[in-house]
Short mmCIF file of C-alpha atoms and ligand atoms in Angstrom, two decimals:
data_model
loop_
_atom_site.label_atom_id
_atom_site.label_comp_id
_atom_site.label_asym_id
_atom_site.label_seq_id
_atom_site.Cartn_x
_atom_site.Cartn_y
_atom_site.Cartn_z
CA MET A 97 -34.45 83.49 -78.90
CA SER A 98 -34.55 86.28 -76.44
CA SER A 99 -38.78 86.95 -76.79
CA LYS A 100 -40.98 86.62 -73.57
CA HIS A 101 -41.97 83.41 -75.72
CA SER A 102 -39.38 81.73 -76.82
CA ASN A 103 -37.94 81.02 -74.44
CA SER A 104 -33.58 79.03 -74.67
CA ALA A 105 -33.89 78.35 -71.22
CA TRP A 106 -37.18 76.08 -71.20
CA HIS A 107 -37.69 72.11 -71.16
CA ALA A 108 -38.04 70.36 -74.25
CA ALA A 109 -41.51 69.68 -73.59
CA THR A 110 -42.26 72.97 -72.91
CA LEU A 111 -40.21 73.86 -76.46
CA SER A 112 -42.31 71.71 -78.64
CA ILE A 113 -46.11 74.13 -77.70
CA HIS A 114 -44.30 77.25 -76.71
CA GLY A 115 -40.98 77.09 -79.06
CA GLY A 116 -40.43 79.94 -81.66
CA GLU A 117 -42.51 83.03 -82.17
CA PRO A 118 -45.63 83.24 -79.96
CA VAL A 119 -49.03 82.95 -82.45
CA ASN A 120 -50.06 86.98 -83.07
CA ASP A 121 -53.56 86.68 -84.59
CA PRO A 122 -56.03 89.44 -85.03
CA GLN A 123 -58.19 87.50 -83.61
CA GLY A 124 -57.12 85.95 -80.52
CA ALA A 125 -56.36 82.70 -81.44
CA LEU A 126 -54.23 80.30 -79.91
CA VAL A 127 -53.36 77.53 -82.21
CA ALA A 128 -51.97 79.25 -85.14
CA PRO A 129 -54.73 79.16 -87.85
CA MET A 130 -54.13 77.31 -91.02
CA TYR A 131 -52.87 79.29 -94.27
CA GLN A 132 -54.13 77.18 -96.52
CA THR A 133 -53.11 79.79 -99.39
CA SER A 134 -51.04 79.69 -102.18
CA THR A 135 -50.53 83.19 -103.06
CA PHE A 136 -50.43 86.22 -101.54
CA VAL A 137 -52.25 89.67 -102.29
CA PHE A 138 -49.88 92.65 -102.62
CA PRO A 139 -51.28 96.04 -101.73
CA SER A 140 -50.07 98.34 -104.11
CA ALA A 141 -47.59 96.31 -107.16
CA GLU A 142 -44.32 98.63 -105.02
CA ILE A 143 -44.69 96.82 -102.52
CA GLY A 144 -45.42 93.19 -104.41
CA GLY A 145 -41.69 94.07 -106.63
CA GLY A 146 -40.33 95.01 -102.71
CA ARG A 147 -40.84 92.43 -101.77
CA PHE A 148 -39.74 89.68 -104.44
CA ALA A 149 -36.58 92.34 -103.56
CA GLY A 150 -36.21 91.13 -100.64
CA GLU A 151 -36.32 94.78 -99.36
CA LEU A 152 -39.83 94.87 -97.83
CA PRO A 153 -40.80 92.01 -95.29
CA GLY A 154 -44.02 90.00 -96.63
CA TYR A 155 -45.12 86.51 -98.56
CA ILE A 156 -44.93 86.42 -101.29
CA TYR A 157 -46.48 82.94 -102.35
CA SER A 158 -46.42 79.49 -100.61
CA ARG A 159 -42.72 77.86 -102.22
CA LEU A 160 -41.76 81.28 -100.74
CA GLY A 161 -42.93 80.91 -97.11
CA ASN A 162 -46.87 80.72 -95.76
CA PRO A 163 -47.02 81.83 -92.35
CA THR A 164 -47.92 78.42 -90.62
CA VAL A 165 -44.78 76.69 -92.49
CA ARG A 166 -42.91 78.76 -90.64
CA GLN A 167 -44.67 78.44 -86.92
CA LEU A 168 -43.47 74.89 -87.27
CA GLU A 169 -39.65 75.95 -88.78
CA GLN A 170 -39.28 78.43 -85.15
CA ARG A 171 -40.46 75.67 -83.09
CA VAL A 172 -38.06 72.59 -84.57
CA ALA A 173 -35.14 74.93 -84.48
CA ALA A 174 -36.17 76.07 -81.34
CA LEU A 175 -36.67 72.33 -80.29
CA GLU A 176 -32.95 71.31 -81.62
CA GLY A 177 -31.40 73.99 -80.63
CA MET A 178 -30.54 75.94 -84.18
CA GLU A 179 -31.23 79.10 -84.94
CA ASP A 180 -33.98 78.05 -88.43
CA ALA A 181 -35.34 75.82 -90.01
CA ALA A 182 -36.39 75.09 -93.67
CA ALA A 183 -39.18 72.67 -93.65
CA SER A 184 -39.25 70.21 -96.48
CA ALA A 185 -42.80 68.64 -98.40
CA THR A 186 -40.28 65.22 -97.47
CA GLY A 187 -37.42 63.95 -95.24
CA MET A 188 -36.16 63.04 -97.95
CA GLY A 189 -36.50 65.93 -99.94
CA ALA A 190 -35.23 67.86 -96.35
CA VAL A 191 -31.58 64.93 -97.12
CA ALA A 192 -31.81 66.35 -101.31
CA ALA A 193 -31.71 69.89 -100.79
CA THR A 194 -29.85 69.85 -97.42
CA THR A 195 -26.73 67.87 -99.22
CA MET A 196 -27.41 69.38 -102.38
CA ALA A 197 -27.08 73.49 -101.32
CA PHE A 198 -23.59 72.75 -100.02
CA LEU A 199 -22.58 70.80 -103.20
CA ALA A 200 -21.36 70.65 -106.87
CA ALA A 201 -19.90 68.74 -109.57
CA GLY A 202 -16.44 67.68 -108.67
CA ASP A 203 -17.44 67.61 -104.81
CA HIS A 204 -16.88 64.82 -102.29
CA VAL A 205 -19.07 63.28 -99.65
CA ILE A 206 -18.42 61.19 -96.79
CA ALA A 207 -21.96 59.21 -95.69
CA SER A 208 -22.14 56.15 -93.23
CA ASP A 209 -22.43 53.12 -95.23
CA CYS A 210 -25.63 52.44 -92.83
CA ILE A 211 -28.39 55.10 -93.28
CA TYR A 212 -32.08 54.98 -94.54
CA GLY A 213 -32.55 53.22 -98.60
CA CYS A 214 -33.34 56.42 -100.64
CA SER A 215 -30.83 58.70 -98.56
CA HIS A 216 -27.75 55.75 -99.74
CA ALA A 217 -30.06 56.21 -103.18
CA LEU A 218 -29.35 59.50 -103.92
CA PHE A 219 -26.11 60.15 -102.94
CA SER A 220 -25.05 56.12 -105.01
CA HIS A 221 -27.82 56.75 -107.60
CA LEU A 222 -28.67 60.98 -108.96
CA PHE A 223 -25.10 62.54 -107.10
CA THR A 224 -22.01 60.33 -108.80
CA ARG A 225 -24.59 61.06 -112.27
CA PHE A 226 -23.43 64.79 -111.14
CA GLY A 227 -19.84 64.59 -110.61
CA ILE A 228 -20.52 64.00 -107.00
CA GLN A 229 -18.31 61.16 -104.76
CA VAL A 230 -19.31 59.72 -101.79
CA THR A 231 -17.34 57.00 -100.24
CA PHE A 232 -19.80 54.92 -97.30
CA ILE A 233 -17.71 53.99 -93.95
CA ASP A 234 -18.43 52.91 -91.00
CA MET A 235 -17.86 55.93 -89.46
CA ALA A 236 -17.80 54.34 -86.10
CA ALA A 237 -15.24 53.01 -87.14
CA PRO A 238 -12.25 56.02 -85.59
CA GLN A 239 -9.52 55.54 -88.29
CA ALA A 240 -12.20 55.90 -90.88
CA LEU A 241 -12.81 59.24 -92.05
CA GLU A 242 -9.04 60.02 -91.91
CA ASN A 243 -9.12 56.92 -94.52
CA ALA A 244 -11.63 58.12 -96.44
CA LEU A 245 -10.35 61.83 -96.65
CA GLN A 246 -9.55 63.32 -99.85
CA ALA A 247 -9.25 67.01 -100.94
CA ASN A 248 -12.10 67.79 -102.38
CA THR A 249 -13.88 66.04 -99.20
CA LYS A 250 -16.79 68.14 -98.57
CA MET A 251 -19.44 67.09 -96.36
CA VAL A 252 -20.04 64.59 -93.70
CA PHE A 253 -23.50 62.87 -93.51
CA LEU A 254 -24.64 60.63 -91.34
CA GLU A 255 -27.73 58.37 -88.98
CA THR A 256 -27.38 57.74 -85.26
CA PRO A 257 -29.31 55.45 -84.76
CA ALA A 258 -28.74 53.92 -88.49
CA ASN A 259 -32.15 53.63 -90.32
CA PRO A 260 -32.73 50.50 -89.77
CA HIS A 261 -30.25 47.93 -87.18
CA LEU A 262 -29.33 50.99 -84.62
CA LYS A 263 -25.17 51.20 -85.50
CA LEU A 264 -24.65 54.61 -82.85
CA ILE A 265 -21.68 56.87 -83.96
CA ASP A 266 -20.38 58.91 -81.31
CA LEU A 267 -20.39 62.98 -82.30
CA ALA A 268 -18.69 64.68 -80.87
CA PRO A 269 -15.66 63.48 -82.87
CA VAL A 270 -17.21 63.29 -86.25
CA GLY A 271 -18.11 66.90 -84.96
CA LYS A 272 -14.71 67.94 -84.23
CA PHE A 273 -12.72 66.21 -87.14
CA CYS A 274 -14.88 68.11 -89.50
CA ALA A 275 -14.04 71.65 -87.91
CA GLN A 276 -11.14 70.53 -88.43
CA HIS A 277 -10.79 69.88 -91.95
CA GLY A 278 -13.34 72.34 -93.00
CA LEU A 279 -16.12 70.09 -93.93
CA LYS A 280 -19.97 70.46 -93.38
CA PHE A 281 -21.83 67.69 -90.62
CA ILE A 282 -24.86 67.06 -91.98
CA VAL A 283 -27.13 64.29 -89.40
CA ASP A 284 -30.35 62.45 -89.89
CA ASN A 285 -31.77 63.09 -86.60
CA THR A 286 -35.14 61.74 -87.26
CA PHE A 287 -34.20 58.01 -84.69
CA MET A 288 -34.09 60.09 -82.09
CA THR A 289 -35.58 64.02 -82.16
CA PRO A 290 -34.71 66.60 -80.77
CA LEU A 291 -36.19 65.55 -77.35
CA LEU A 292 -33.62 62.69 -76.87
CA GLN A 293 -30.35 63.74 -78.76
CA ARG A 294 -29.52 67.76 -79.97
CA PRO A 295 -26.79 67.29 -82.59
CA GLY A 296 -25.92 70.52 -82.76
CA GLU A 297 -24.42 71.02 -79.76
CA TYR A 298 -21.11 68.13 -80.67
CA GLY A 299 -19.92 70.18 -83.76
CA CYS A 300 -22.93 69.08 -86.22
CA HIS A 301 -24.10 71.98 -88.84
CA LEU A 302 -27.55 72.01 -90.26
CA VAL A 303 -30.02 68.33 -88.06
CA VAL A 304 -32.65 67.14 -90.85
CA HIS A 305 -35.78 65.45 -89.74
CA SER A 306 -38.43 63.38 -91.96
CA ALA A 307 -40.79 64.62 -90.05
CA THR A 308 -43.68 61.99 -91.41
CA LYS A 309 -42.51 60.48 -88.17
CA TYR A 310 -42.63 60.66 -84.05
CA LEU A 311 -42.56 64.71 -85.01
CA ASN A 312 -45.54 64.94 -86.41
CA GLY A 313 -45.71 61.17 -84.52
CA HIS A 314 -49.83 60.81 -85.96
CA GLY A 315 -48.95 58.31 -89.30
CA ASP A 316 -51.10 61.65 -91.66
CA VAL A 317 -48.30 63.07 -92.83
CA VAL A 318 -44.69 62.80 -94.94
CA ALA A 319 -43.06 65.72 -94.44
CA GLY A 320 -39.13 66.83 -94.23
CA ILE A 321 -37.30 69.39 -92.03
CA VAL A 322 -33.75 70.75 -91.60
CA THR A 323 -32.28 72.86 -88.47
CA GLY A 324 -29.29 75.10 -88.52
CA SER A 325 -27.57 78.40 -88.13
CA ALA A 326 -29.39 81.33 -89.61
CA GLU A 327 -26.86 81.36 -92.67
CA ASP A 328 -27.02 77.69 -94.09
CA ILE A 329 -30.65 77.91 -94.30
CA GLU A 330 -30.78 80.91 -95.95
CA LEU A 331 -28.95 79.52 -98.63
CA ILE A 332 -30.98 75.97 -99.27
CA LYS A 333 -34.33 78.20 -98.90
CA LEU A 334 -32.67 80.91 -101.82
CA THR A 335 -31.33 77.68 -103.53
CA THR A 336 -32.45 74.15 -103.38
CA LEU A 337 -35.45 74.30 -101.31
CA LYS A 338 -37.27 77.10 -104.24
CA ASP A 339 -36.08 75.84 -107.01
CA MET A 340 -36.31 72.53 -107.17
CA GLY A 341 -39.90 73.08 -105.10
CA ALA A 342 -39.80 69.57 -102.13
CA THR A 343 -41.84 72.17 -99.82
CA MET A 344 -43.89 71.89 -97.35
CA SER A 345 -48.05 72.06 -97.19
CA PRO A 346 -49.55 74.62 -95.17
CA HIS A 347 -52.16 71.83 -94.35
CA ASP A 348 -49.37 69.56 -93.23
CA ALA A 349 -47.05 72.04 -91.02
CA TRP A 350 -50.70 72.68 -89.41
CA LEU A 351 -50.66 69.30 -88.66
CA ILE A 352 -47.49 68.36 -87.00
CA LEU A 353 -47.69 71.34 -84.67
CA ARG A 354 -50.51 70.34 -83.31
CA GLY A 355 -48.34 66.59 -83.08
CA LEU A 356 -45.37 68.48 -81.47
CA LYS A 357 -47.57 69.34 -78.42
CA THR A 358 -47.66 65.96 -77.39
CA LEU A 359 -44.06 64.85 -78.65
CA ALA A 360 -42.29 64.95 -74.66
CA LEU A 361 -45.25 62.59 -73.58
CA ARG A 362 -45.45 60.18 -76.94
CA MET A 363 -41.34 59.86 -76.51
CA GLU A 364 -41.74 58.60 -72.81
CA ARG A 365 -44.15 56.23 -73.69
CA HIS A 366 -42.40 54.84 -76.88
CA CYS A 367 -39.08 54.68 -75.00
CA GLU A 368 -40.10 53.51 -72.32
CA ASN A 369 -43.05 50.08 -74.37
CA ALA A 370 -39.43 49.52 -77.33
CA LYS A 371 -37.57 48.55 -73.48
CA VAL A 372 -40.30 46.14 -72.64
CA VAL A 373 -40.25 44.82 -76.27
CA ALA A 374 -36.48 44.03 -77.12
CA ASN A 375 -36.18 42.36 -73.42
CA TRP A 376 -38.84 40.53 -75.02
CA LEU A 377 -36.85 39.52 -77.79
CA GLN A 378 -33.75 38.95 -76.42
CA ALA A 379 -34.91 35.99 -74.16
CA HIS A 380 -36.44 34.54 -77.52
CA LYS A 381 -34.78 31.28 -78.80
CA ALA A 382 -35.80 32.24 -81.80
CA VAL A 383 -34.34 35.17 -82.34
CA GLU A 384 -30.39 35.30 -82.85
CA ARG A 385 -29.84 38.53 -81.75
CA VAL A 386 -31.77 41.69 -81.19
CA TYR A 387 -30.61 45.74 -82.05
CA PHE A 388 -31.35 48.03 -79.61
CA PRO A 389 -29.18 51.42 -78.51
CA GLY A 390 -29.04 49.91 -74.93
CA PHE A 391 -27.78 46.38 -75.30
CA ASP A 392 -25.08 48.42 -77.18
CA THR A 393 -22.60 46.95 -74.56
CA THR A 394 -19.89 49.75 -75.96
CA LEU A 395 -20.71 52.40 -76.90
CA GLY A 396 -24.57 51.89 -75.48
CA GLN A 397 -23.09 52.64 -72.29
CA THR A 398 -21.51 55.46 -73.14
CA LEU A 399 -23.59 57.52 -75.27
CA ILE A 400 -27.25 57.16 -73.42
CA GLY A 401 -27.88 58.86 -70.40
CA PRO A 402 -29.23 61.65 -69.01
CA ASP A 403 -26.69 64.13 -69.25
CA LYS A 404 -25.16 62.45 -72.76
CA GLN A 405 -25.34 62.54 -76.24
CA MET A 406 -28.54 60.46 -76.33
CA LYS A 407 -30.83 60.12 -73.19
CA ASP A 408 -32.93 56.98 -74.10
CA SER A 409 -32.40 54.08 -76.66
CA GLY A 410 -35.34 55.09 -78.73
CA ALA A 411 -38.22 53.13 -79.55
CA VAL A 412 -36.90 50.99 -82.66
CA ILE A 413 -35.60 48.02 -82.71
CA ALA A 414 -34.44 45.39 -84.78
CA PHE A 415 -33.58 41.43 -84.61
CA ASP A 416 -32.28 38.93 -86.45
CA MET A 417 -34.29 35.40 -86.81
CA LYS A 418 -32.34 32.52 -86.10
CA GLY A 419 -34.41 31.04 -88.90
CA GLY A 420 -33.44 34.23 -92.14
CA TYR A 421 -36.14 34.53 -94.26
CA GLN A 422 -38.62 32.21 -93.74
CA ASP A 423 -39.08 32.30 -90.29
CA ALA A 424 -39.70 36.17 -90.46
CA VAL A 425 -41.82 35.89 -93.35
CA LYS A 426 -44.02 33.55 -90.20
CA ILE A 427 -44.99 36.02 -87.94
CA LEU A 428 -45.13 39.10 -90.54
CA ASN A 429 -47.68 37.50 -91.75
CA GLN A 430 -49.18 36.03 -88.34
CA LEU A 431 -49.18 38.94 -86.40
CA GLN A 432 -52.53 41.21 -85.92
CA MET A 433 -52.74 43.89 -84.42
CA ILE A 434 -48.89 45.16 -84.77
CA ARG A 435 -49.43 46.99 -88.33
CA LEU A 436 -46.66 45.67 -91.28
CA ALA A 437 -45.85 48.67 -93.33
CA VAL A 438 -43.18 50.57 -93.58
CA SER A 439 -42.28 53.86 -91.37
CA LEU A 440 -42.11 54.72 -87.54
CA GLY A 441 -42.85 57.28 -85.02
CA ASP A 442 -46.27 56.46 -85.07
CA ALA A 443 -49.27 55.43 -82.88
CA GLU A 444 -49.67 52.09 -84.03
CA THR A 445 -46.28 49.72 -83.55
CA LEU A 446 -45.20 49.27 -87.40
CA ILE A 447 -43.43 46.35 -88.30
CA GLN A 448 -41.19 45.87 -91.38
CA HIS A 449 -38.30 43.86 -93.34
CA PRO A 450 -35.87 46.16 -94.23
CA ALA A 451 -33.99 44.13 -96.67
CA SER A 452 -37.64 43.59 -99.02
CA MET A 453 -38.76 46.74 -98.18
CA THR A 454 -36.69 49.93 -97.13
CA HIS A 455 -33.67 49.29 -97.49
CA SER A 456 -34.42 47.58 -101.43
CA PRO A 457 -32.60 50.49 -103.14
CA LEU A 458 -29.72 49.18 -101.50
CA SER A 459 -27.49 46.74 -103.96
CA PRO A 460 -27.02 43.47 -102.07
CA GLU A 461 -22.83 44.32 -101.71
CA ALA A 462 -24.01 47.01 -99.74
CA ARG A 463 -27.20 45.58 -98.50
CA ALA A 464 -23.93 43.28 -96.78
CA GLN A 465 -21.25 46.62 -96.16
CA ALA A 466 -24.71 47.88 -94.09
CA GLY A 467 -25.12 44.28 -91.99
CA ILE A 468 -28.45 44.03 -93.24
CA GLY A 469 -29.43 40.49 -93.33
CA GLU A 470 -32.30 38.33 -94.61
CA GLY A 471 -33.60 37.72 -92.14
CA LEU A 472 -33.30 40.58 -89.41
CA VAL A 473 -36.84 42.96 -89.05
CA ARG A 474 -37.76 46.60 -87.73
CA LEU A 475 -40.15 46.67 -85.44
CA SER A 476 -41.61 50.39 -84.29
CA VAL A 477 -42.88 49.86 -80.98
CA GLY A 478 -45.97 52.40 -80.62
CA LEU A 479 -47.73 53.79 -78.40
CA GLU A 480 -50.76 51.10 -77.21
CA HIS A 481 -50.93 49.16 -73.87
CA ILE A 482 -47.42 46.63 -73.53
CA ASP A 483 -49.43 44.27 -72.85
CA ASP A 484 -51.35 43.80 -76.08
CA ILE A 485 -47.94 44.26 -77.69
CA ILE A 486 -46.38 41.83 -76.64
CA ALA A 487 -49.16 39.48 -76.83
CA ASP A 488 -49.67 40.08 -80.11
CA LEU A 489 -45.89 39.27 -80.72
CA GLU A 490 -46.29 36.29 -78.39
CA GLN A 491 -49.00 34.32 -80.99
CA ALA A 492 -47.20 35.69 -83.54
CA PHE A 493 -44.69 33.78 -83.01
CA GLY A 494 -46.24 31.08 -81.22
CA VAL A 495 -46.29 29.67 -85.21
CA LEU A 496 -42.98 28.44 -84.98
CA ASN A 497 -43.55 26.19 -82.43
O1 7XF B 121 -39.71 60.95 -97.27
P1 7XF B 121 -39.36 60.95 -95.71
O2 7XF B 121 -40.25 62.21 -94.87
O3 7XF B 121 -40.15 59.65 -95.32
O4 7XF B 121 -38.51 60.32 -95.47
C1 7XF B 121 -37.08 59.91 -95.75
C2 7XF B 121 -36.69 59.24 -94.49
C3 7XF B 121 -35.45 60.12 -93.86
N1 7XF B 121 -34.37 59.46 -92.90
C4 7XF B 121 -34.46 59.03 -92.47
C5 7XF B 121 -34.11 58.18 -91.27
C6 7XF B 121 -35.40 57.69 -92.45
O5 7XF B 121 -36.39 56.83 -92.63
C7 7XF B 121 -36.03 58.52 -93.85
C8 7XF B 121 -37.71 57.56 -94.16
N2 7XF B 121 -37.94 55.99 -93.76
C9 7XF B 121 -38.99 55.44 -93.85
C10 7XF B 121 -39.44 54.38 -93.10
O6 7XF B 121 -37.57 53.84 -93.27
O7 7XF B 121 -39.62 53.25 -93.14
C11 7XF B 121 -39.47 55.38 -95.11
C12 7XF B 121 -40.31 54.08 -95.29
S1 7XF B 121 -39.28 53.57 -96.84
#
């Protein structure tokens, strides 16, 4: 990143507004125009052929590339501190295109046992149908990676903090392990965003996101993105993304570019609000246990801090109800301002029940292995005034009295 408008020395808050190539619009528009077009007209047959052959620059067809989508890719790559990025139709599109670009029948993947339900389903159901083996492990346990390693292991995949109960993983030793054994290291950074965590600094090769969440931040888009080396991103674009077709629409890219401008401001407020909510939950007699990175007395202490892996705790909280599923349901049904919905990272505070919702694709055994009980509730703390969030929780928990 060396152009005048794309300086890697900039702070993340600046990169989320200016990262990547500057907008170069013939009319001088400040904001990149939306190229809402499926195809691009070739000036001549020879030029069209040259573009397909990769010998001439220029756009061809929006599944193969689009200027608005490209702008977003460059911005997120700059923000993540990676060389390049590939945008996808959904977060699952990014997870699938990224993993499958580097795997073939007969390969083995080591994955964290606590990951988003559909990533777990992709690995445990679809991969096995195509002859790819997956071992799910508790990656926080130091010897677990060594124990899971096989001669055909090609990849390590994890989330930290993990969906849904925020288990933390120290990235540096995993990065070292992957480098030692020549494994592709992939991290889903959805819960942190590059503002709070940059896995590339710890040996991770490819960072995936559900851009549906904080990157867009406004609850009006389903999207994904992966950042990594130029070589890896080109491979993903030319193989899985292009041929499986989970590419991003220009309209979605435009909305995410707009959302990104306030990412730093939003993350600050999200994190501030979440700390208050986590403390409130921790003090409540109906709550058995609160899962929040800031409360993690082992890894939280070493991983969170200004110069550490995580700049802050994020704004997703999970908690176990003493009264189990019965009490969880009572609260979910009683909340008024807080919305009963899956997803996270929106302005609205959202609450959901992982065992029956986001993590229902896991078998009961896999849920037990990941520590997702029937009384577990997940809360994505939004941007509302903190007093209103607490007031809604107070009145909802009141039904238990
Ligand atoms: O394909 P999506 O944009 O929905 O993203 C998939 C995805 C990938 N990684 C992580 C860590 C995720 O959390 C997600 C989606 N999670 C939503 C949730 O947990 O609420 C999905 C709702 S069913």
